[in-house]
PDB file of C-alpha atoms in Angstrom:
ATOM      1  CA  MET G   1      15.330 -13.591 -18.111  1.00 87.00           C
ATOM      2  CA  ALA G   2      15.483 -12.571 -21.780  1.00 85.00           C
ATOM      3  CA  GLY G   3      16.751 -15.972 -22.922  1.00 89.00           C
ATOM      4  CA  ARG G   4      14.979 -18.090 -20.316  1.00 91.00           C
ATOM      5  CA  GLU G   5      11.585 -19.677 -19.960  1.00 94.00           C
ATOM      6  CA  PRO G   6       9.345 -18.071 -17.303  1.00 94.00           C
ATOM      7  CA  TYR G   7       9.373 -19.766 -13.923  1.00 94.00           C
ATOM      8  CA  ARG G   8       6.209 -21.285 -12.525  1.00 91.00           C
ATOM      9  CA  LEU G   9       6.025 -20.113  -8.940  1.00 94.00           C
ATOM     10  CA  LYS G  10       2.477 -21.100  -8.024  1.00 94.00           C
ATOM     11  CA  PRO G  11       3.114 -22.544  -4.512  1.00 96.00           C
ATOM     12  CA  LEU G  12       5.531 -19.716  -3.686  1.00 97.00           C
ATOM     13  CA  LEU G  13       3.116 -17.025  -4.891  1.00 96.00           C
ATOM     14  CA  ILE G  14       0.206 -18.492  -2.948  1.00 97.00           C
ATOM     15  CA  GLY G  15       2.250 -18.677   0.246  1.00 97.00           C
ATOM     16  CA  TYR G  16       3.886 -15.270  -0.215  1.00 98.00           C
ATOM     17  CA  ASN G  17       0.676 -13.371  -0.904  1.00 97.00           C
ATOM     18  CA  LEU G  18      -1.449 -15.034   1.750  1.00 97.00           C
ATOM     19  CA  PHE G  19       1.345 -14.524   4.296  1.00 97.00           C
ATOM     20  CA  LEU G  20       1.516 -10.795   3.476  1.00 97.00           C
ATOM     21  CA  SER G  21      -2.268 -10.529   3.668  1.00 98.00           C
ATOM     22  CA  LEU G  22      -2.275 -11.983   7.180  1.00 98.00           C
ATOM     23  CA  TRP G  23       0.792  -9.953   8.190  1.00 98.00           C
ATOM     24  CA  ASN G  24      -0.887  -6.714   7.129  1.00 98.00           C
ATOM     25  CA  ALA G  25      -4.062  -7.709   8.981  1.00 98.00           C
ATOM     26  CA  HIS G  26      -1.851  -8.111  12.066  1.00 98.00           C
ATOM     27  CA  PHE G  27      -0.331  -4.655  11.513  1.00 97.00           C
ATOM     28  CA  LEU G  28      -3.773  -3.111  11.143  1.00 97.00           C
ATOM     29  CA  TYR G  29      -4.924  -4.638  14.418  1.00 97.00           C
ATOM     30  CA  ARG G  30      -1.747  -3.628  16.289  1.00 97.00           C
ATOM     31  CA  PHE G  31      -1.855  -0.043  14.961  1.00 97.00           C
ATOM     32  CA  LEU G  32      -5.448   0.278  16.128  1.00 96.00           C
ATOM     33  CA  VAL G  33      -4.766  -1.187  19.583  1.00 96.00           C
ATOM     34  CA  LEU G  34      -1.607   0.861  20.252  1.00 95.00           C
ATOM     35  CA  HIS G  35      -3.071   4.142  18.997  1.00 95.00           C
ATOM     36  CA  ARG G  36      -6.452   4.335  20.727  1.00 93.00           C
ATOM     37  CA  TRP G  37      -8.235   2.579  17.848  1.00 94.00           C
ATOM     38  CA  GLY G  38      -7.108   5.231  15.399  1.00 91.00           C
ATOM     39  CA  ALA G  39      -7.940   8.305  17.479  1.00 93.00           C
ATOM     40  CA  ASP G  40      -4.238   9.293  17.601  1.00 93.00           C
ATOM     41  CA  VAL G  41      -4.443  10.130  13.891  1.00 92.00           C
ATOM     42  CA  PHE G  42      -6.164  13.365  14.908  1.00 91.00           C
ATOM     43  CA  ASP G  43      -3.567  14.271  17.540  1.00 92.00           C
ATOM     44  CA  PHE G  44      -1.394  16.704  15.569  1.00 92.00           C
ATOM     45  CA  ARG G  45       1.163  17.306  18.298  1.00 91.00           C
ATOM     46  CA  ARG G  46       4.642  15.899  17.757  1.00 92.00           C
ATOM     47  CA  PRO G  47       5.263  13.038  20.207  1.00 92.00           C
ATOM     48  CA  SER G  48       7.866  13.900  22.827  1.00 91.00           C
ATOM     49  CA  PHE G  49      11.409  12.607  22.309  1.00 91.00           C
ATOM     50  CA  GLU G  50      11.597  12.170  26.070  1.00 91.00           C
ATOM     51  CA  ASP G  51       8.739   9.678  26.149  1.00 92.00           C
ATOM     52  CA  HIS G  52      10.283   6.285  26.985  1.00 93.00           C
ATOM     53  CA  SER G  53       7.114   4.702  28.270  1.00 95.00           C
ATOM     54  CA  PRO G  54       6.383   1.057  27.383  1.00 96.00           C
ATOM     55  CA  LEU G  55       3.554   2.205  25.088  1.00 95.00           C
ATOM     56  CA  ALA G  56       5.780   4.631  23.147  1.00 94.00           C
ATOM     57  CA  LEU G  57       8.539   2.040  22.779  1.00 95.00           C
ATOM     58  CA  GLU G  58       6.044  -0.541  21.545  1.00 96.00           C
ATOM     59  CA  GLN G  59       4.658   1.946  19.017  1.00 95.00           C
ATOM     60  CA  ILE G  60       8.162   2.675  17.725  1.00 95.00           C
ATOM     61  CA  SER G  61       9.007  -1.029  17.564  1.00 96.00           C
ATOM     62  CA  LEU G  62       5.867  -1.701  15.541  1.00 96.00           C
ATOM     63  CA  GLN G  63       6.781   1.059  13.086  1.00 95.00           C
ATOM     64  CA  HIS G  64      10.224  -0.504  12.574  1.00 95.00           C
ATOM     65  CA  VAL G  65       8.775  -3.939  11.855  1.00 96.00           C
ATOM     66  CA  TYR G  66       6.211  -2.368   9.561  1.00 97.00           C
ATOM     67  CA  LEU G  67       9.042  -0.691   7.628  1.00 95.00           C
ATOM     68  CA  LEU G  68      10.726  -4.083   7.229  1.00 96.00           C
ATOM     69  CA  SER G  69       7.504  -5.431   5.711  1.00 96.00           C
ATOM     70  CA  LYS G  70       7.811  -2.795   2.970  1.00 95.00           C
ATOM     71  CA  LEU G  71      11.156  -4.376   2.044  1.00 95.00           C
ATOM     72  CA  VAL G  72       9.512  -7.801   1.848  1.00 96.00           C
ATOM     73  CA  ASP G  73       7.035  -6.245  -0.609  1.00 96.00           C
ATOM     74  CA  LEU G  74       9.937  -5.756  -3.025  1.00 95.00           C
ATOM     75  CA  PHE G  75       9.976  -9.492  -3.763  1.00 96.00           C
ATOM     76  CA  GLU G  76       6.809  -8.867  -5.756  1.00 95.00           C
ATOM     77  CA  THR G  77       8.871  -7.194  -8.502  1.00 95.00           C
ATOM     78  CA  ILE G  78      11.361 -10.078  -8.510  1.00 95.00           C
ATOM     79  CA  PHE G  79       8.499 -12.526  -9.038  1.00 96.00           C
ATOM     80  CA  PHE G  80       7.214 -10.449 -11.962  1.00 95.00           C
ATOM     81  CA  VAL G  81      10.664 -10.677 -13.573  1.00 95.00           C
ATOM     82  CA  LEU G  82      11.033 -14.417 -12.951  1.00 96.00           C
ATOM     83  CA  ARG G  83       7.576 -15.045 -14.416  1.00 95.00           C
ATOM     84  CA  LYS G  84       8.333 -12.699 -17.363  1.00 94.00           C
ATOM     85  CA  LYS G  85       5.423 -10.348 -16.611  1.00 92.00           C
ATOM     86  CA  PRO G  86       6.986  -6.998 -17.599  1.00 90.00           C
ATOM     87  CA  ASN G  87       3.564  -5.443 -18.198  1.00 88.00           C
ATOM     88  CA  GLN G  88       2.951  -5.607 -14.442  1.00 89.00           C
ATOM     89  CA  ILE G  89       6.080  -3.578 -13.645  1.00 92.00           C
ATOM     90  CA  THR G  90       4.408  -0.259 -14.376  1.00 89.00           C
ATOM     91  CA  ALA G  91       5.729   3.216 -13.599  1.00 88.00           C
ATOM     92  CA  LEU G  92       3.281   3.366 -10.682  1.00 89.00           C
ATOM     93  CA  HIS G  93       4.456   0.003  -9.329  1.00 92.00           C
ATOM     94  CA  THR G  94       8.135   0.960  -9.594  1.00 93.00           C
ATOM     95  CA  TYR G  95       7.726   4.405  -8.052  1.00 92.00           C
ATOM     96  CA  HIS G  96       5.524   3.124  -5.237  1.00 92.00           C
ATOM     97  CA  HIS G  97       7.877   0.328  -4.180  1.00 92.00           C
ATOM     98  CA  PHE G  98      10.912   2.608  -4.509  1.00 92.00           C
ATOM     99  CA  THR G  99       9.626   5.556  -2.487  1.00 93.00           C
ATOM    100  CA  VAL G 100       7.642   3.937   0.343  1.00 93.00           C
ATOM    101  CA  PRO G 101      10.667   2.334   2.110  1.00 94.00           C
ATOM    102  CA  ILE G 102      12.647   5.577   1.789  1.00 94.00           C
ATOM    103  CA  ILE G 103       9.850   7.808   3.081  1.00 92.00           C
ATOM    104  CA  GLY G 104       9.110   5.299   5.854  1.00 92.00           C
ATOM    105  CA  PHE G 105      12.771   5.211   6.920  1.00 94.00           C
ATOM    106  CA  VAL G 106      13.074   9.020   7.031  1.00 93.00           C
ATOM    107  CA  SER G 107       9.758   9.324   8.897  1.00 91.00           C
ATOM    108  CA  ILE G 108      10.827   6.863  11.580  1.00 92.00           C
ATOM    109  CA  ARG G 109      14.213   8.564  11.959  1.00 92.00           C
ATOM    110  CA  LEU G 110      12.485  11.910  12.536  1.00 91.00           C
ATOM    111  CA  VAL G 111       9.792  10.659  14.931  1.00 90.00           C
ATOM    112  CA  GLY G 112       9.535   6.924  15.556  1.00 88.00           C
ATOM    113  CA  ASN G 113       5.853   6.993  16.482  1.00 89.00           C
ATOM    114  CA  SER G 114       4.795   9.842  14.209  1.00 84.00           C
ATOM    115  CA  ARG G 115       1.093  10.484  13.647  1.00 84.00           C
ATOM    116  CA  PRO G 116       1.425  11.042   9.887  1.00 84.00           C
ATOM    117  CA  LEU G 117       3.104   7.656   9.511  1.00 87.00           C
ATOM    118  CA  LEU G 118       0.333   6.129  11.632  1.00 92.00           C
ATOM    119  CA  LEU G 119      -2.298   7.317   9.141  1.00 92.00           C
ATOM    120  CA  PHE G 120      -0.360   5.735   6.292  1.00 93.00           C
ATOM    121  CA  GLY G 121       0.102   2.519   8.264  1.00 94.00           C
ATOM    122  CA  LEU G 122      -3.607   2.192   9.026  1.00 95.00           C
ATOM    123  CA  CYS G 123      -4.781   2.818   5.459  1.00 95.00           C
ATOM    124  CA  ASN G 124      -1.967   0.920   3.770  1.00 95.00           C
ATOM    125  CA  SER G 125      -2.195  -2.194   5.943  1.00 97.00           C
ATOM    126  CA  PHE G 126      -5.981  -2.308   5.436  1.00 97.00           C
ATOM    127  CA  ILE G 127      -5.618  -2.102   1.650  1.00 97.00           C
ATOM    128  CA  HIS G 128      -2.734  -4.573   1.531  1.00 97.00           C
ATOM    129  CA  THR G 129      -4.713  -7.088   3.561  1.00 97.00           C
ATOM    130  CA  ILE G 130      -7.313  -7.072   0.791  1.00 97.00           C
ATOM    131  CA  MET G 131      -4.853  -6.713  -2.104  1.00 96.00           C
ATOM    132  CA  TYR G 132      -2.507  -9.552  -1.155  1.00 97.00           C
ATOM    133  CA  GLY G 133      -5.518 -11.695  -0.347  1.00 96.00           C
ATOM    134  CA  TYR G 134      -6.681 -11.108  -3.916  1.00 96.00           C
ATOM    135  CA  TYR G 135      -3.246 -11.955  -5.338  1.00 96.00           C
ATOM    136  CA  GLY G 136      -3.064 -15.089  -3.205  1.00 96.00           C
ATOM    137  CA  LEU G 137      -6.443 -16.316  -4.446  1.00 95.00           C
ATOM    138  CA  SER G 138      -5.648 -15.468  -8.080  1.00 94.00           C
ATOM    139  CA  ALA G 139      -2.395 -17.471  -7.821  1.00 94.00           C
ATOM    140  CA  PHE G 140      -4.456 -20.662  -7.471  1.00 94.00           C
ATOM    141  CA  GLY G 141      -5.219 -20.469 -11.191  1.00 92.00           C
ATOM    142  CA  PRO G 142      -7.670 -19.292 -13.869  1.00 91.00           C
ATOM    143  CA  HIS G 143     -10.559 -21.210 -12.290  1.00 92.00           C
ATOM    144  CA  MET G 144     -10.591 -18.553  -9.521  1.00 93.00           C
ATOM    145  CA  GLN G 145     -11.228 -15.635 -11.886  1.00 89.00           C
ATOM    146  CA  PRO G 146     -15.055 -15.750 -11.693  1.00 90.00           C
ATOM    147  CA  TYR G 147     -14.741 -15.116  -7.951  1.00 91.00           C
ATOM    148  CA  LEU G 148     -12.245 -12.241  -8.289  1.00 93.00           C
ATOM    149  CA  TRP G 149     -14.493  -9.667  -9.932  1.00 90.00           C
ATOM    150  CA  TRP G 150     -13.696  -7.147  -7.192  1.00 91.00           C
ATOM    151  CA  LYS G 151     -10.139  -6.294  -8.325  1.00 90.00           C
ATOM    152  CA  ARG G 152     -11.053  -2.822  -9.595  1.00 90.00           C
ATOM    153  CA  TYR G 153     -12.445  -1.903  -6.185  1.00 93.00           C
ATOM    154  CA  ILE G 154      -8.982  -2.330  -4.659  1.00 94.00           C
ATOM    155  CA  THR G 155      -7.695   0.454  -6.903  1.00 93.00           C
ATOM    156  CA  GLN G 156     -10.724   2.571  -6.048  1.00 94.00           C
ATOM    157  CA  ILE G 157      -9.955   2.176  -2.339  1.00 96.00           C
ATOM    158  CA  GLN G 158      -6.349   3.198  -3.002  1.00 95.00           C
ATOM    159  CA  ILE G 159      -7.556   6.343  -4.748  1.00 95.00           C
ATOM    160  CA  ILE G 160      -9.823   7.131  -1.788  1.00 96.00           C
ATOM    161  CA  GLN G 161      -6.845   6.562   0.532  1.00 95.00           C
ATOM    162  CA  PHE G 162      -4.793   9.346  -1.032  1.00 94.00           C
ATOM    163  CA  ALA G 163      -7.773  11.657  -1.179  1.00 94.00           C
ATOM    164  CA  ILE G 164      -8.087  11.105   2.597  1.00 94.00           C
ATOM    165  CA  PHE G 165      -4.386  11.892   3.034  1.00 93.00           C
ATOM    166  CA  ILE G 166      -4.846  15.225   1.274  1.00 92.00           C
ATOM    167  CA  VAL G 167      -7.930  16.150   3.326  1.00 92.00           C
ATOM    168  CA  VAL G 168      -6.298  15.172   6.620  1.00 91.00           C
ATOM    169  CA  GLY G 169      -3.144  16.929   5.410  1.00 88.00           C
ATOM    170  CA  VAL G 170      -5.000  20.251   5.308  1.00 89.00           C
ATOM    171  CA  ALA G 171      -5.999  19.833   8.962  1.00 91.00           C
ATOM    172  CA  PHE G 172      -2.529  18.584   9.879  1.00 90.00           C
ATOM    173  CA  VAL G 173      -0.700  21.535   8.322  1.00 86.00           C
ATOM    174  CA  THR G 174      -3.145  23.954   9.957  1.00 90.00           C
ATOM    175  CA  LEU G 175      -3.114  22.450  13.452  1.00 91.00           C
ATOM    176  CA  GLN G 176       0.189  20.577  13.795  1.00 91.00           C
ATOM    177  CA  THR G 177       2.837  21.613  16.310  1.00 89.00           C
ATOM    178  CA  GLY G 178       6.515  20.717  16.204  1.00 90.00           C
ATOM    179  CA  HIS G 179       6.608  18.370  13.208  1.00 90.00           C
ATOM    180  CA  HIS G 180       9.389  18.486  10.643  1.00 89.00           C
ATOM    181  CA  TRP G 181       8.717  20.112   7.241  1.00 89.00           C
ATOM    182  CA  PHE G 182       9.301  16.678   5.666  1.00 91.00           C
ATOM    183  CA  TYR G 183       5.864  15.524   6.856  1.00 86.00           C
ATOM    184  CA  LEU G 184       4.177  18.605   5.429  1.00 82.00           C
ATOM    185  CA  THR G 185       5.794  17.994   2.047  1.00 84.00           C
ATOM    186  CA  CYS G 186       4.812  14.326   2.000  1.00 85.00           C
ATOM    187  CA  PHE G 187       1.198  14.999   2.871  1.00 82.00           C
ATOM    188  CA  PHE G 188       0.654  17.175  -0.185  1.00 84.00           C
ATOM    189  CA  GLY G 189       3.497  16.371  -2.576  1.00 88.00           C
ATOM    190  CA  GLN G 190       3.468  12.585  -2.376  1.00 90.00           C
ATOM    191  CA  SER G 191      -0.259  12.203  -1.745  1.00 91.00           C
ATOM    192  CA  SER G 192      -1.143  14.403  -4.725  1.00 92.00           C
ATOM    193  CA  LEU G 193       1.313  12.592  -6.994  1.00 93.00           C
ATOM    194  CA  TYR G 194       0.062   9.158  -5.927  1.00 94.00           C
ATOM    195  CA  LEU G 195      -3.532  10.274  -6.400  1.00 94.00           C
ATOM    196  CA  VAL G 196      -2.806  11.295  -9.993  1.00 94.00           C
ATOM    197  CA  LEU G 197      -0.821   8.100 -10.709  1.00 92.00           C
ATOM    198  CA  PHE G 198      -3.523   5.812  -9.334  1.00 93.00           C
ATOM    199  CA  ILE G 199      -6.300   7.640 -11.201  1.00 93.00           C
ATOM    200  CA  ARG G 200      -4.300   7.363 -14.448  1.00 91.00           C
ATOM    201  CA  PHE G 201      -3.681   3.664 -13.782  1.00 90.00           C
ATOM    202  CA  TYR G 202      -7.363   3.067 -13.076  1.00 91.00           C
ATOM    203  CA  LEU G 203      -8.537   4.863 -16.216  1.00 90.00           C
ATOM    204  CA  LYS G 204      -5.933   3.177 -18.401  1.00 87.00           C
ATOM    205  CA  THR G 205      -6.570  -0.311 -17.036  1.00 85.00           C
ATOM    206  CA  TYR G 206     -10.306  -0.517 -16.472  1.00 81.00           C
ATOM    207  CA  LYS G 207     -11.639   1.974 -18.989  1.00 76.00           C
ATOM    208  CA  GLN G 208      -9.674   0.247 -21.755  1.00 70.00           C
ATOM    209  CA  GLN G 209     -11.025  -3.116 -20.617  1.00 70.00           C
ATOM    210  CA  GLN G 210     -14.555  -1.728 -20.691  1.00 69.00           C
ATOM    211  CA  GLN G 211     -14.057  -0.369 -24.211  1.00 66.00           C
ATOM    212  CA  GLN G 212     -12.621  -3.697 -25.394  1.00 63.00           C
ATOM    213  CA  GLN G 213     -15.584  -5.578 -23.932  1.00 62.00           C
ATOM    214  CA  GLN G 214     -18.012  -3.229 -25.669  1.00 62.00           C
ATOM    215  CA  GLN G 215     -16.201  -3.690 -28.984  1.00 60.00           C
ATOM    216  CA  SER G 216     -16.309  -7.475 -28.567  1.00 62.00           C
ATOM    217  CA  LYS G 217     -20.047  -7.388 -27.917  1.00 57.00           C
ATOM    218  CA  ARG G 218     -20.581  -5.297 -31.056  1.00 59.00           C
ATOM    219  CA  LYS G 219     -18.618  -7.783 -33.167  1.00 57.00           C
ATOM    220  CA  VAL G 220     -20.660 -10.695 -31.788  1.00 54.00           C
ATOM    221  CA  ALA G 221     -23.897  -8.806 -32.450  1.00 54.00           C
TER     222      ALA G 221
END
């Protein structure tokens, strides 16, 4: 795109983001229904490999489709490139979109209806419902900005999400039975790293904006 004009993808961005918002809302609902409205998050026993019940197979099928949705998320980076928005392809963005499909794939291969992956699915689909809804509304144009003051709260929720992962991870490591070491590593290694990355992103993005606004007010005064 170095020698090209940026593409205007307004209709595509509106459709893409609103579709993903609704798709994640669907995932959130299905995860809750198939896992006792979230109560399975606190069941730290590894699900049996011999369980071929309709419920277990439906849970595994949902996890596979959910993993595919993480691949659809990768189009977001392509749109940034086509629109020549390199500032939005941050280290956090790149690392997040690179690691989530890999970790999701390994998790499903180890245990298709794993409880640790369920916790991620519940939190992530909830946040993405809100986040892609925000992106979809913002794609309508600048006239929507006065109604999109709540962007920073999305990042705050993401920070809370990884703090929850770490807290639940302590209970999981203490009480779990039969899970692979991979899950134990992800709970603390990945959650801690993401927590630091999101906090840094939040401070860099919103604290700088606040300082710039204060400087502008001083100049006007």
